[in-house]
Tab-separated table of C-alpha atoms in Angstrom:
chain	number	residue	atom	x	y	z
A	1	UNK	CA	149.929	123.830	84.450
A	2	UNK	CA	146.642	123.886	82.587
A	3	UNK	CA	146.076	122.070	79.346
A	4	UNK	CA	143.091	123.066	77.247
A	5	UNK	CA	141.992	120.852	74.398
A	6	UNK	CA	139.891	122.536	71.708
A	7	UNK	CA	138.190	120.039	69.443
A	8	UNK	CA	135.337	120.782	67.034
A	9	UNK	CA	133.431	118.169	65.032
A	10	UNK	CA	130.582	118.424	62.531
A	11	UNK	CA	128.877	115.073	61.998
A	12	UNK	CA	126.338	114.278	59.258
A	13	UNK	CA	124.439	111.024	59.649
A	14	UNK	CA	122.791	109.515	56.314
A	15	UNK	CA	125.996	94.157	78.988
A	16	UNK	CA	128.640	94.515	80.818
A	17	UNK	CA	129.434	91.044	82.154
A	18	UNK	CA	131.084	90.092	85.420
A	19	UNK	CA	133.423	87.181	85.808
A	20	UNK	CA	133.719	84.951	88.826
A	21	UNK	CA	137.484	85.504	88.573
A	22	UNK	CA	138.007	89.223	89.082
A	23	UNK	CA	141.676	88.967	89.918
A	24	UNK	CA	144.416	86.391	89.876
A	25	UNK	CA	145.587	86.362	93.492
A	26	UNK	CA	148.329	83.833	94.038
A	27	UNK	CA	147.761	82.815	97.637
A	28	UNK	CA	150.986	82.704	99.681
A	29	UNK	CA	151.802	79.836	102.003
A	30	UNK	CA	150.759	82.058	104.902
A	31	UNK	CA	148.872	85.333	104.987
A	32	UNK	CA	150.563	88.247	106.723
A	33	UNK	CA	149.683	88.879	110.362
A	34	UNK	CA	150.566	92.061	112.252
A	35	UNK	CA	152.583	91.763	115.481
A	36	UNK	CA	150.574	91.140	118.673
A	37	UNK	CA	148.733	94.218	119.962
A	38	UNK	CA	149.488	96.192	116.771
A	39	UNK	CA	147.309	99.314	116.769
A	40	UNK	CA	146.077	101.150	113.671
A	41	UNK	CA	147.870	104.495	113.554
A	42	UNK	CA	145.448	107.279	112.759
A	43	UNK	CA	148.011	109.949	111.827
A	44	UNK	CA	146.911	113.145	110.106
A	45	UNK	CA	149.596	112.550	107.488
A	46	UNK	CA	148.985	109.687	105.027
A	47	UNK	CA	151.649	107.199	104.045
A	48	UNK	CA	152.544	108.122	100.457
A	49	UNK	CA	153.373	105.515	97.818
A	50	UNK	CA	155.153	106.831	94.665
A	51	UNK	CA	153.603	105.395	91.508
A	52	UNK	CA	154.647	104.847	87.894
A	53	UNK	CA	151.848	103.792	85.539
A	54	UNK	CA	152.727	101.988	82.301
A	55	UNK	CA	149.998	102.153	79.643
A	56	UNK	CA	150.379	99.850	76.637
A	57	UNK	CA	148.834	101.470	73.585
A	58	UNK	CA	148.401	99.499	70.380
A	59	UNK	CA	147.958	101.335	67.072
A	60	UNK	CA	144.323	101.468	65.889
A	61	UNK	CA	143.050	100.742	69.427
A	62	UNK	CA	141.939	103.696	71.486
A	63	UNK	CA	143.968	104.178	74.643
A	64	UNK	CA	143.333	104.324	78.321
A	65	UNK	CA	143.779	108.046	78.949
A	66	UNK	CA	145.585	109.851	81.753
A	67	UNK	CA	142.141	110.875	82.972
A	68	UNK	CA	141.145	107.207	83.347
A	69	UNK	CA	144.309	106.609	85.384
A	70	UNK	CA	143.861	109.668	87.587
A	71	UNK	CA	140.197	108.818	88.243
A	72	UNK	CA	141.149	105.294	89.380
A	73	UNK	CA	143.938	106.611	91.623
A	74	UNK	CA	141.702	109.315	93.109
A	75	UNK	CA	138.954	106.781	93.889
A	76	UNK	CA	141.492	104.410	95.436
A	77	UNK	CA	142.904	107.192	97.599
A	78	UNK	CA	139.454	108.097	98.886
A	79	UNK	CA	138.938	104.597	100.259
A	80	UNK	CA	142.498	104.196	101.537
A	81	UNK	CA	142.467	107.592	103.284
A	82	UNK	CA	139.037	107.275	104.889
A	83	UNK	CA	137.180	109.793	102.722
A	84	UNK	CA	134.818	106.985	101.691
A	85	UNK	CA	132.532	105.378	102.675
A	86	UNK	CA	130.034	106.977	104.981
A	87	UNK	CA	129.817	104.248	107.668
A	88	UNK	CA	126.020	104.496	107.782
A	89	UNK	CA	125.954	103.117	104.218
A	90	UNK	CA	127.604	99.884	105.385
A	91	UNK	CA	125.855	96.738	106.656
A	92	UNK	CA	124.873	97.396	110.303
A	93	UNK	CA	126.904	94.358	111.439
A	94	UNK	CA	130.104	95.994	110.106
A	95	UNK	CA	129.375	99.709	110.520
A	96	UNK	CA	131.521	99.970	113.676
A	97	UNK	CA	134.417	98.116	112.005
A	98	UNK	CA	134.894	100.450	109.028
A	99	UNK	CA	138.529	101.538	108.948
A	100	UNK	CA	141.295	102.474	106.515
A	101	UNK	CA	145.111	102.300	106.346
A	102	UNK	CA	145.627	106.016	105.527
A	103	UNK	CA	147.666	105.313	102.387
A	104	UNK	CA	147.857	107.659	99.405
A	105	UNK	CA	149.060	106.871	95.880
A	106	UNK	CA	150.866	109.744	94.168
A	107	UNK	CA	152.246	109.842	90.651
A	108	UNK	CA	156.017	110.261	90.628
A	109	UNK	CA	157.525	113.181	88.716
A	110	UNK	CA	161.119	111.954	88.539
A	111	UNK	CA	162.566	108.828	86.990
A	112	UNK	CA	165.592	107.171	88.636
A	113	UNK	CA	167.961	109.340	86.553
A	114	UNK	CA	165.962	112.452	87.642
A	115	UNK	CA	164.354	112.799	84.195
A	116	UNK	CA	161.140	114.810	84.496
A	117	UNK	CA	157.840	113.066	83.632
A	118	UNK	CA	154.216	112.978	84.791
A	119	UNK	CA	154.173	109.483	86.284
A	120	UNK	CA	152.466	107.886	83.263
A	121	UNK	CA	154.483	106.190	80.511
A	122	UNK	CA	152.878	105.187	77.204
A	123	UNK	CA	154.437	102.195	75.470
A	124	UNK	CA	153.359	102.490	71.817
A	125	UNK	CA	153.092	99.149	70.020
A	126	UNK	CA	152.179	98.255	66.453
A	127	UNK	CA	149.893	95.296	67.143
A	128	UNK	CA	148.475	93.114	69.893
A	129	UNK	CA	151.168	90.581	69.008
A	130	UNK	CA	153.727	93.078	70.325
A	131	UNK	CA	152.287	93.122	73.845
A	132	UNK	CA	154.819	91.939	76.421
A	133	UNK	CA	154.700	88.325	77.490
A	134	UNK	CA	156.434	89.449	80.683
A	135	UNK	CA	155.450	92.892	81.970
A	136	UNK	CA	158.231	92.803	84.540
A	137	UNK	CA	160.690	93.640	81.744
A	138	UNK	CA	159.083	97.114	81.625
A	139	UNK	CA	159.085	97.626	85.407
A	140	UNK	CA	161.214	100.512	86.672
A	141	UNK	CA	162.964	100.429	90.066
A	142	UNK	CA	160.239	98.639	92.009
A	143	UNK	CA	162.179	99.396	95.195
A	144	UNK	CA	161.370	103.079	94.583
A	145	UNK	CA	157.991	103.015	92.811
A	146	UNK	CA	154.811	100.996	92.793
A	147	UNK	CA	154.626	100.046	89.108
A	148	UNK	CA	151.108	99.650	87.688
A	149	UNK	CA	150.912	98.046	84.229
A	150	UNK	CA	147.700	98.812	82.295
A	151	UNK	CA	147.091	96.556	79.311
A	152	UNK	CA	144.895	93.894	77.736
A	153	UNK	CA	144.127	90.956	79.994
A	154	UNK	CA	141.413	88.722	81.427
A	155	UNK	CA	141.867	89.874	85.018
A	156	UNK	CA	143.888	92.218	87.197
A	157	UNK	CA	146.393	90.965	89.754
A	158	UNK	CA	148.998	92.121	92.255
A	159	UNK	CA	152.179	90.860	93.896
A	160	UNK	CA	151.815	89.855	97.550
A	161	UNK	CA	154.462	91.198	100.006
A	162	UNK	CA	155.944	87.885	101.085
A	163	UNK	CA	159.144	87.728	103.171
A	164	UNK	CA	160.988	86.235	100.192
A	165	UNK	CA	160.149	89.199	97.940
A	166	UNK	CA	163.303	91.304	97.777
A	167	UNK	CA	163.025	95.071	97.217
A	168	UNK	CA	163.633	95.805	93.544
A	169	UNK	CA	162.226	92.539	92.221
A	170	UNK	CA	160.803	93.558	88.793
A	171	UNK	CA	157.889	91.154	89.298
A	172	UNK	CA	156.628	93.314	92.167
A	173	UNK	CA	153.800	95.255	90.510
A	174	UNK	CA	150.046	95.607	89.970
A	175	UNK	CA	148.521	94.585	86.634
A	176	UNK	CA	145.332	96.521	85.820
A	177	UNK	CA	143.305	95.593	82.735
A	178	UNK	CA	142.217	98.187	80.182
A	179	UNK	CA	138.601	97.192	80.755
A	180	UNK	CA	138.794	97.793	84.477
A	181	UNK	CA	140.797	101.005	84.104
A	182	UNK	CA	137.962	102.390	81.974
A	183	UNK	CA	134.842	100.812	83.474
A	184	UNK	CA	135.630	99.300	86.895
A	185	UNK	CA	138.237	101.568	88.527
A	186	UNK	CA	137.254	100.228	91.967
A	187	UNK	CA	139.245	97.113	91.055
A	188	UNK	CA	142.418	99.074	91.786
A	189	UNK	CA	141.305	99.318	95.436
A	190	UNK	CA	141.070	95.517	95.570
A	191	UNK	CA	144.474	94.991	93.953
A	192	UNK	CA	146.209	97.556	96.164
A	193	UNK	CA	144.752	95.628	99.102
A	194	UNK	CA	146.572	92.519	97.828
A	195	UNK	CA	149.793	94.508	97.274
A	196	UNK	CA	149.591	95.580	100.919
A	197	UNK	CA	149.081	92.080	102.286
A	198	UNK	CA	145.343	91.316	102.185
A	199	UNK	CA	143.904	88.058	100.903
A	200	UNK	CA	140.374	87.463	99.701
A	201	UNK	CA	137.826	87.358	102.501
A	202	UNK	CA	136.751	83.950	101.132
A	203	UNK	CA	140.225	82.402	101.428
A	204	UNK	CA	143.123	81.441	99.188
A	205	UNK	CA	141.217	81.015	95.943
A	206	UNK	CA	140.186	83.209	93.015
A	207	UNK	CA	136.745	81.622	92.686
A	208	UNK	CA	134.093	82.910	95.044
A	209	UNK	CA	130.651	81.599	96.081
A	210	UNK	CA	131.807	77.959	96.099
A	211	UNK	CA	133.511	76.930	99.348
A	212	UNK	CA	133.633	78.676	102.722
A	213	UNK	CA	137.043	80.186	103.383
A	214	UNK	CA	138.788	82.698	105.629
A	215	UNK	CA	141.432	85.420	105.399
A	216	UNK	CA	142.512	84.782	109.034
A	217	UNK	CA	141.556	88.333	110.068
A	218	UNK	CA	139.374	88.291	113.179
A	219	UNK	CA	136.834	90.923	112.148
A	220	UNK	CA	136.106	89.482	108.677
A	221	UNK	CA	134.026	86.331	109.201
A	222	UNK	CA	134.438	83.169	107.115
A	223	UNK	CA	132.535	83.403	103.840
A	224	UNK	CA	132.088	81.785	100.467
A	225	UNK	CA	132.227	85.273	99.025
A	226	UNK	CA	129.847	86.901	96.599
A	227	UNK	CA	129.221	85.604	93.122
A	228	UNK	CA	130.663	88.176	90.746
A	229	UNK	CA	128.330	91.096	90.096
A	230	UNK	CA	125.972	90.398	93.022
A	231	UNK	CA	125.275	92.225	96.276
A	232	UNK	CA	123.393	90.101	98.799
A	233	UNK	CA	123.522	92.034	102.069
A	234	UNK	CA	121.913	89.099	103.901
A	235	UNK	CA	124.536	86.566	102.810
A	236	UNK	CA	125.031	84.055	105.632
A	237	UNK	CA	126.140	80.620	104.463
A	238	UNK	CA	129.211	79.695	106.498
A	239	UNK	CA	128.399	80.359	110.167
A	240	UNK	CA	124.794	80.110	111.392
A	241	UNK	CA	123.451	83.519	112.330
A	242	UNK	CA	126.561	85.404	111.124
A	243	UNK	CA	126.168	87.902	108.280
A	244	UNK	CA	129.114	87.912	105.856
A	245	UNK	CA	130.829	91.121	104.810
A	246	UNK	CA	129.847	91.554	101.152
A	247	UNK	CA	130.652	95.274	101.415
A	248	UNK	CA	134.319	94.373	101.864
A	249	UNK	CA	136.761	95.442	99.148
A	250	UNK	CA	138.357	91.992	99.237
A	251	UNK	CA	135.083	90.287	98.279
A	252	UNK	CA	133.834	90.004	94.673
A	253	UNK	CA	130.507	91.805	95.164
A	254	UNK	CA	129.533	94.768	93.016
A	255	UNK	CA	128.909	96.887	96.125
A	256	UNK	CA	132.317	96.825	97.822
A	257	UNK	CA	133.028	99.908	99.907
A	258	UNK	CA	134.991	99.173	103.102
A	259	UNK	CA	137.978	97.736	104.911
A	260	UNK	CA	137.811	96.607	108.531
A	261	UNK	CA	140.042	97.603	111.453
A	262	UNK	CA	141.797	94.237	111.216
A	263	UNK	CA	142.506	94.726	107.510
A	264	UNK	CA	143.793	98.268	108.118
A	265	UNK	CA	146.144	96.871	110.772
A	266	UNK	CA	147.537	94.293	108.330
A	267	UNK	CA	148.207	96.926	105.646
A	268	UNK	CA	149.835	99.385	108.035
A	269	UNK	CA	151.923	96.620	109.564
A	270	UNK	CA	153.161	95.515	106.127
A	271	UNK	CA	154.322	99.068	105.431
A	272	UNK	CA	156.004	99.387	108.840
A	273	UNK	CA	157.790	96.020	108.657
A	274	UNK	CA	161.444	96.767	107.815
A	275	UNK	CA	161.940	93.188	106.584
A	276	UNK	CA	159.433	93.640	103.754
A	277	UNK	CA	159.861	95.404	100.413
A	278	UNK	CA	157.088	97.927	101.097
A	279	UNK	CA	158.954	99.759	103.861
A	280	UNK	CA	161.653	101.322	101.680
A	281	UNK	CA	159.268	102.651	99.056
A	282	UNK	CA	157.466	104.948	101.531
A	283	UNK	CA	160.586	106.365	103.197
A	284	UNK	CA	161.001	110.137	103.287
A	285	UNK	CA	164.240	109.850	101.335
A	286	UNK	CA	162.485	107.912	98.573
A	287	UNK	CA	159.591	110.360	98.405
A	288	UNK	CA	162.055	113.173	97.729
A	289	UNK	CA	163.928	111.053	95.190
A	290	UNK	CA	160.775	110.252	93.212
A	291	UNK	CA	159.446	113.813	93.222
A	292	UNK	CA	155.961	113.093	94.564
A	293	UNK	CA	155.822	116.582	96.095
A	294	UNK	CA	156.937	118.314	92.881
A	295	UNK	CA	154.984	119.645	89.912
A	296	UNK	CA	156.592	118.513	86.641
A	297	UNK	CA	158.106	121.394	84.705
A	298	UNK	CA	159.211	119.331	81.699
A	299	UNK	CA	158.291	119.818	78.054
A	300	UNK	CA	155.101	117.949	77.239
A	301	UNK	CA	153.165	116.679	74.245
A	302	UNK	CA	149.525	116.078	73.385
A	303	UNK	CA	147.844	113.544	71.074
A	304	UNK	CA	144.103	113.347	70.314
A	305	UNK	CA	142.002	110.536	68.860
A	306	UNK	CA	138.341	110.014	67.974
A	307	UNK	CA	136.049	107.256	66.808
A	308	UNK	CA	132.491	107.396	65.491
A	309	UNK	CA	129.357	105.297	66.094
A	310	UNK	CA	126.681	106.504	63.627
A	311	UNK	CA	122.958	105.785	63.981
A	312	UNK	CA	120.059	106.916	61.865
A	313	UNK	CA	119.022	109.714	64.205
A	314	UNK	CA	122.239	110.510	66.049
A	315	UNK	CA	125.946	109.868	66.227
A	316	UNK	CA	128.133	109.102	69.212
A	317	UNK	CA	131.718	110.263	69.044
A	318	UNK	CA	134.303	109.063	71.536
A	319	UNK	CA	137.151	111.503	72.057
A	320	UNK	CA	140.501	110.722	73.662
A	321	UNK	CA	143.361	112.955	74.691
A	322	UNK	CA	146.700	111.602	75.892
A	323	UNK	CA	149.460	113.864	77.140
A	324	UNK	CA	153.014	113.109	78.156
A	325	UNK	CA	155.336	114.698	80.727
A	326	UNK	CA	152.711	117.180	81.888
A	327	UNK	CA	149.966	117.009	84.482
A	328	UNK	CA	146.725	118.539	83.278
A	329	UNK	CA	144.769	119.995	86.181
A	330	UNK	CA	141.928	120.716	83.774
A	331	UNK	CA	140.967	119.401	80.351
A	332	UNK	CA	138.280	120.938	78.154
A	333	UNK	CA	136.752	119.820	74.881
A	334	UNK	CA	134.556	122.295	72.999
A	335	UNK	CA	132.242	120.525	70.542
A	336	UNK	CA	129.953	123.011	68.724
A	337	UNK	CA	126.588	121.587	67.751
A	338	UNK	CA	126.710	118.612	70.111
A	339	UNK	CA	123.881	117.944	72.564
A	340	UNK	CA	126.439	118.955	75.211
A	341	UNK	CA	129.104	121.264	73.830
A	342	UNK	CA	131.572	121.561	76.743
A	343	UNK	CA	133.225	118.527	78.324
A	344	UNK	CA	135.709	118.547	81.186
A	345	UNK	CA	137.219	115.061	80.876
A	346	UNK	CA	139.898	113.745	78.529
A	347	UNK	CA	137.698	110.842	77.370
A	348	UNK	CA	134.147	112.156	76.717
A	349	UNK	CA	131.416	110.496	74.687
A	350	UNK	CA	129.785	113.249	72.648
A	351	UNK	CA	126.407	113.019	70.929
A	352	UNK	CA	125.220	114.831	67.794
A	353	UNK	CA	121.624	114.748	66.607
A	354	UNK	CA	121.112	114.471	62.856
A	355	UNK	CA	118.318	116.121	60.903
């Protein structure tokens, strides 16, 4: 189904910062280890994880759009399915270790009662005071779907697949901040790594670049980890002569791009382990139940928003389109008179020059 947005405006005009704490990973008593001699399975068919995304929209604040969500999921899938990176772009010490778990996130198209939807649910709130204090109360059947909650917050986080985590626990979800959904979508790769059993390469802490630590995976060497927003490819502070893997997704560098073979083995083993909550969610029966192979045919709706940033010589207009119960395979904005008139995203920033 194609959704075309036509939007015309005539306007008359009279540092991103990085935090040391990028996510709130609650370190378990013991990190997950695959069984002895576990081999990474390089099947042609990816392991599919059905997803429901909850977006919390507050009146008078412009929303994270479906396009933001789809872009983050698409980027995550590229790294988890081996489409990125090109190994030659990785530190030479780790080039031969680049690997991936062959996991794919797909938006569900059926709710537990078989109601048709597009995998994204907007929760419309009147003020920031109405934001949930406990997002688990909005979780839906976590034994059938990976729930991702997108809202205001200081950092993203994910639930670790510990043996005590029972399938269906509403606290089993990923929290993804609005900021990161819009501007740092690669964070979802990091958090999905946690959800599938990976710790930080620098150990059981959320503060990097302080103390040497380890994730107990053989092919990721001990490291202090990168200070947030840095990319030192020569980092070697914990073991003399050993370069540390700052390109790793479970580091805090701003140049993360890879998992190792050992990390891929952990994630695949977590999915295959029938004693853990992740196994049921990827079963063939559950994939059919959640409609990940279907195209939603339900009645949809569209809402548009805009905000304006005037300057003396030009104006920037941010446009937003949110749509419910439909999947837009293309979105177009036509903005006559703008410096670029045609936009193919649901959240463009359009510029008009004044005279």
